[in-house]
Amino acid sequence: MSDNNSDFGAFVSGFLIGGLVGAAVSLLFAPQSGEETRTLIYDKGIELKDQAGGVMDDTRARAEDLAKEAKLMAEDLQKRGKGFVDDQKKKSTKAADPEKKETKKKKDDTAKK
């Protein structure tokens, strides 16, 4: 599960860095005036901000889903563990009953003598 998270984080980082590098290269090689370049930089900045916001929303939703899934898995594991412990208690009590009876009988016999 952690490998998927690190792969996803690497993808997001690469996506954002690639977007910034691509925008910078396109601006540097574009034949236009300073005012047009500033407007383009501003527009690209807004576009990248929106994309980053979308990626953050997706990441947050994915993290929430993973947290819910982990919680459900933990609850299931807790229930299974409790069931196992209860079963073992019953088995040990059942196995100890004959020994308890034998011990009580010997104690009673000893007390009578």
XYZ file of N, CA and C in Angstrom:
339
model
N 0.814 -1.175 0.000
C 0.000 0.000 0.000
C 0.865 1.250 0.000
N 1.961 1.251 0.765
C 2.833 2.419 0.825
C 3.566 2.627 -0.489
N 3.843 1.552 -1.249
C 4.480 1.708 -2.552
C 3.569 2.469 -3.500
N 2.270 2.192 -3.455
C 1.323 2.902 -4.298
C 1.276 4.373 -3.934
N 1.324 4.679 -2.634
C 1.287 6.069 -2.200
C 2.523 6.819 -2.665
N 3.713 6.205 -2.581
C 4.929 6.887 -3.006
C 4.949 7.040 -4.524
N 4.429 6.045 -5.255
C 4.339 6.169 -6.707
C 3.397 7.303 -7.089
N 2.287 7.414 -6.383
C 1.325 8.471 -6.665
C 1.930 9.835 -6.343
N 2.649 9.934 -5.231
C 3.306 11.194 -4.866
C 4.357 11.593 -5.879
N 5.105 10.609 -6.386
C 6.108 10.889 -7.415
C 5.428 11.367 -8.691
N 4.296 10.762 -9.017
C 3.555 11.182 -10.208
C 3.089 12.627 -10.076
N 2.527 12.967 -8.921
C 2.028 14.335 -8.703
C 3.177 15.328 -8.787
N 4.293 15.012 -8.143
C 5.456 15.907 -8.189
C 5.948 16.081 -9.618
N 6.070 14.985 -10.337
C 6.512 15.049 -11.731
C 5.557 15.840 -12.596
N 4.275 15.658 -12.341
C 3.252 16.377 -13.101
C 3.387 17.885 -12.900
N 3.511 18.301 -11.651
C 3.616 19.737 -11.365
C 4.926 20.325 -11.884
N 6.030 19.635 -11.675
C 7.324 20.127 -12.154
C 7.338 20.180 -13.677
N 6.814 19.147 -14.306
C 6.749 19.135 -15.775
C 5.908 20.277 -16.314
N 4.804 20.555 -15.637
C 3.959 21.675 -16.055
C 4.680 23.003 -15.951
N 5.398 23.195 -14.864
C 6.145 24.446 -14.682
C 7.265 24.590 -15.706
N 8.016 23.520 -15.931
C 9.115 23.569 -16.907
C 8.566 23.814 -18.306
N 7.503 23.120 -18.651
C 6.898 23.308 -19.973
C 6.401 24.731 -20.173
N 5.777 25.285 -19.153
C 5.289 26.659 -19.251
C 6.449 27.638 -19.395
N 7.511 27.438 -18.626
C 8.667 28.342 -18.699
C 9.331 28.275 -20.065
N 9.516 27.077 -20.598
C 10.159 26.923 -21.911
C 9.306 27.550 -23.001
N 7.999 27.329 -22.937
C 7.137 27.901 -23.979
C 7.146 29.424 -23.925
N 7.255 29.995 -22.744
C 7.299 31.451 -22.629
C 8.621 32.025 -23.130
N 9.709 31.339 -22.836
C 11.017 31.844 -23.240
C 11.205 31.816 -24.753
N 10.626 30.863 -25.415
C 10.814 30.735 -26.858
C 9.670 31.323 -27.677
N 8.708 31.927 -27.035
C 7.573 32.502 -27.761
C 7.926 33.909 -28.253
N 7.691 34.185 -29.534
C 7.978 35.527 -30.087
C 6.810 36.483 -29.841
N 6.834 37.167 -28.702
C 5.759 38.107 -28.401
C 6.292 39.238 -27.527
N 5.462 40.254 -27.335
C 5.888 41.420 -26.561
C 5.898 41.098 -25.067
N 6.490 42.008 -24.303
C 6.570 41.834 -22.853
C 5.199 41.785 -22.199
N 4.299 42.641 -22.654
C 2.942 42.662 -22.090
C 2.224 41.350 -22.364
N 2.367 40.850 -23.587
C 1.738 39.566 -23.931
C 2.342 38.435 -23.104
N 3.664 38.497 -22.913
C 4.338 37.462 -22.126
C 3.866 37.500 -20.679
N 3.734 38.690 -20.102
C 3.250 38.808 -18.723
C 1.820 38.283 -18.593
N 0.994 38.614 -19.564
C -0.388 38.114 -19.556
C -0.403 36.595 -19.652
N 0.447 36.072 -20.530
C 0.527 34.624 -20.699
C 1.036 33.953 -19.421
N 2.044 34.566 -18.792
C 2.563 34.025 -17.531
C 1.455 34.013 -16.474
N 0.709 35.096 -16.393
C -0.382 35.188 -15.430
C -1.430 34.106 -15.701
N -1.817 33.975 -16.970
C -2.826 32.970 -17.333
C -2.338 31.552 -17.044
N -1.076 31.289 -17.387
C -0.516 29.955 -17.125
C -0.437 29.696 -15.620
N -0.111 30.730 -14.860
C -0.064 30.584 -13.401
C -1.421 30.205 -12.832
N -2.463 30.865 -13.321
C -3.821 30.535 -12.870
C -4.182 29.111 -13.280
N -3.826 28.750 -14.509
C -4.118 27.400 -15.003
C -3.409 26.341 -14.150
N -2.126 26.580 -13.861
C -1.378 25.633 -13.028
C -1.934 25.573 -11.606
N -2.365 26.717 -11.089
C -2.960 26.747 -9.753
C -4.228 25.899 -9.728
N -5.052 26.038 -10.765
C -6.274 25.239 -10.846
C -5.956 23.749 -10.956
N -4.949 23.416 -11.776
C -4.559 22.013 -11.917
C -4.037 21.466 -10.588
N -3.228 22.264 -9.909
C -2.685 21.822 -8.619
C -3.816 21.630 -7.610
N -4.799 22.528 -7.649
C -5.955 22.385 -6.756
C -6.710 21.098 -7.036
N -6.865 20.771 -8.316
C -7.534 19.524 -8.686
C -6.756 18.311 -8.223
N -5.445 18.369 -8.394
C -4.597 17.256 -7.952
C -4.667 17.128 -6.429
N -4.656 18.240 -5.732
C -4.747 18.200 -4.268
C -6.089 17.622 -3.822
N -7.167 18.014 -4.499
C -8.481 17.464 -4.155
C -8.511 15.955 -4.374
N -7.944 15.516 -5.504
C -7.887 14.079 -5.785
C -7.050 13.355 -4.738
N -5.925 13.957 -4.370
C -5.044 13.349 -3.375
C -5.737 13.262 -2.023
N -6.421 14.325 -1.645
C -7.143 14.340 -0.369
C -8.234 13.265 -0.366
N -8.985 13.166 -1.466
C -10.041 12.156 -1.556
C -9.453 10.750 -1.476
N -8.333 10.551 -2.150
C -7.685 9.232 -2.116
C -7.205 8.900 -0.702
N -6.636 9.889 -0.025
C -6.165 9.674 1.345
C -7.337 9.344 2.275
N -8.460 10.033 2.099
C -9.636 9.750 2.920
C -10.148 8.338 2.656
N -10.179 7.940 1.381
C -10.616 6.581 1.038
C -9.696 5.536 1.660
N -8.394 5.775 1.582
C -7.434 4.833 2.166
C -7.586 4.764 3.683
N -7.856 5.904 4.311
C -8.041 5.921 5.762
C -9.290 5.129 6.151
N -10.373 5.303 5.388
C -11.601 4.546 5.665
C -11.356 3.049 5.486
N -10.659 2.705 4.418
C -10.358 1.297 4.149
C -9.504 0.704 5.273
N -8.513 1.451 5.722
C -7.651 0.975 6.807
C -8.451 0.801 8.098
N -9.367 1.717 8.361
C -10.198 1.622 9.563
C -11.071 0.372 9.502
N -11.685 0.119 8.352
C -12.519 -1.076 8.199
C -11.698 -2.348 8.374
N -10.503 -2.352 7.807
C -9.637 -3.522 7.944
C -9.250 -3.742 9.408
N -8.960 -2.659 10.120
C -8.590 -2.769 11.533
C -9.764 -3.285 12.360
N -10.971 -2.787 12.068
C -12.151 -3.257 12.792
C -12.389 -4.742 12.529
N -12.239 -5.153 11.272
C -12.418 -6.561 10.924
C -11.387 -7.424 11.643
N -10.159 -6.971 11.645
C -9.093 -7.715 12.320
C -9.363 -7.813 13.821
N -9.867 -6.738 14.402
C -10.191 -6.740 15.828
C -11.300 -7.754 16.121
N -12.336 -7.788 15.281
C -13.431 -8.744 15.475
C -12.931 -10.177 15.350
N -12.111 -10.418 14.340
C -11.584 -11.772 14.149
C -10.695 -12.172 15.319
N -9.895 -11.245 15.803
C -9.030 -11.527 16.945
C -9.839 -11.825 18.196
N -10.899 -11.049 18.420
C -11.758 -11.278 19.583
C -12.427 -12.638 19.472
N -12.895 -12.990 18.286
C -13.507 -14.303 18.083
C -12.520 -15.421 18.359
N -11.303 -15.250 17.913
C -10.263 -16.257 18.146
C -9.991 -16.416 19.638
N -9.869 -15.298 20.340
C -9.609 -15.340 21.783
C -10.769 -16.023 22.508
N -11.998 -15.674 22.138
C -13.162 -16.303 22.769
C -13.171 -17.811 22.533
N -12.871 -18.227 21.315
C -12.813 -19.662 21.005
C -11.746 -20.358 21.841
N -10.595 -19.738 21.967
C -9.514 -20.344 22.748
C -9.880 -20.437 24.229
N -10.598 -19.425 24.740
C -11.055 -19.471 26.132
C -11.982 -20.668 26.345
N -12.929 -20.826 25.417
C -13.876 -21.940 25.530
C -13.150 -23.277 25.482
N -12.210 -23.398 24.557
C -11.466 -24.655 24.432
C -10.652 -24.943 25.689
N -10.003 -23.930 26.229
C -9.178 -24.161 27.419
C -10.048 -24.474 28.631
N -11.203 -23.818 28.738
C -12.122 -24.110 29.840
C -12.641 -25.533 29.723
N -13.010 -25.921 28.522
C -13.518 -27.272 28.277
C -12.437 -28.314 28.580
N -11.217 -28.030 28.203
C -10.116 -28.962 28.449
C -9.767 -29.029 29.932
N -9.955 -27.947 30.655
C -9.593 -27.900 32.073
C -10.679 -28.479 32.974
N -11.912 -28.569 32.496
C -13.012 -29.068 33.328
C -12.739 -30.446 33.928
N -12.325 -31.441 33.160
C -12.060 -32.755 33.775
C -10.970 -32.683 34.846
N -9.964 -31.865 34.607
C -8.887 -31.723 35.589
C -9.400 -31.062 36.865
N -10.268 -30.080 36.714
C -10.843 -29.413 37.886
C -11.657 -30.404 38.710
N -12.460 -31.205 38.010
C -13.291 -32.185 38.708
C -12.419 -33.202 39.446
N -11.376 -33.656 38.803
C -10.469 -34.631 39.419
C -9.778 -34.031 40.641
N -9.345 -32.795 40.521
C -8.688 -32.118 41.638
C -9.657 -31.940 42.798
N -10.886 -31.537 42.493
C -11.900 -31.354 43.540
C -12.188 -32.682 44.229
N -12.290 -33.747 43.447
C -12.562 -35.074 44.015
C -11.435 -35.489 44.965
N -10.200 -35.288 44.537
C -9.055 -35.650 45.384
C -9.025 -34.806 46.653
N -9.379 -33.540 46.520
C -9.404 -32.640 47.674
C -10.468 -33.104 48.664
N -11.651 -33.438 48.135
C -12.741 -33.907 48.994
C -12.368 -35.226 49.674
N -11.743 -36.124 48.905
C -11.326 -37.413 49.466
C -10.296 -37.204 50.580
N -9.397 -36.285 50.372
C -8.362 -36.000 51.364
C -8.989 -35.382 52.608
N -9.981 -34.526 52.418
C -10.640 -33.873 53.549
C -11.423 -34.883 54.385
N -11.957 -35.930 53.771
C -12.734 -36.942 54.477
C -11.841 -37.821 55.342
N -10.615 -37.983 54.986
C -9.695 -38.874 55.715
C -9.187 -38.236 56.921
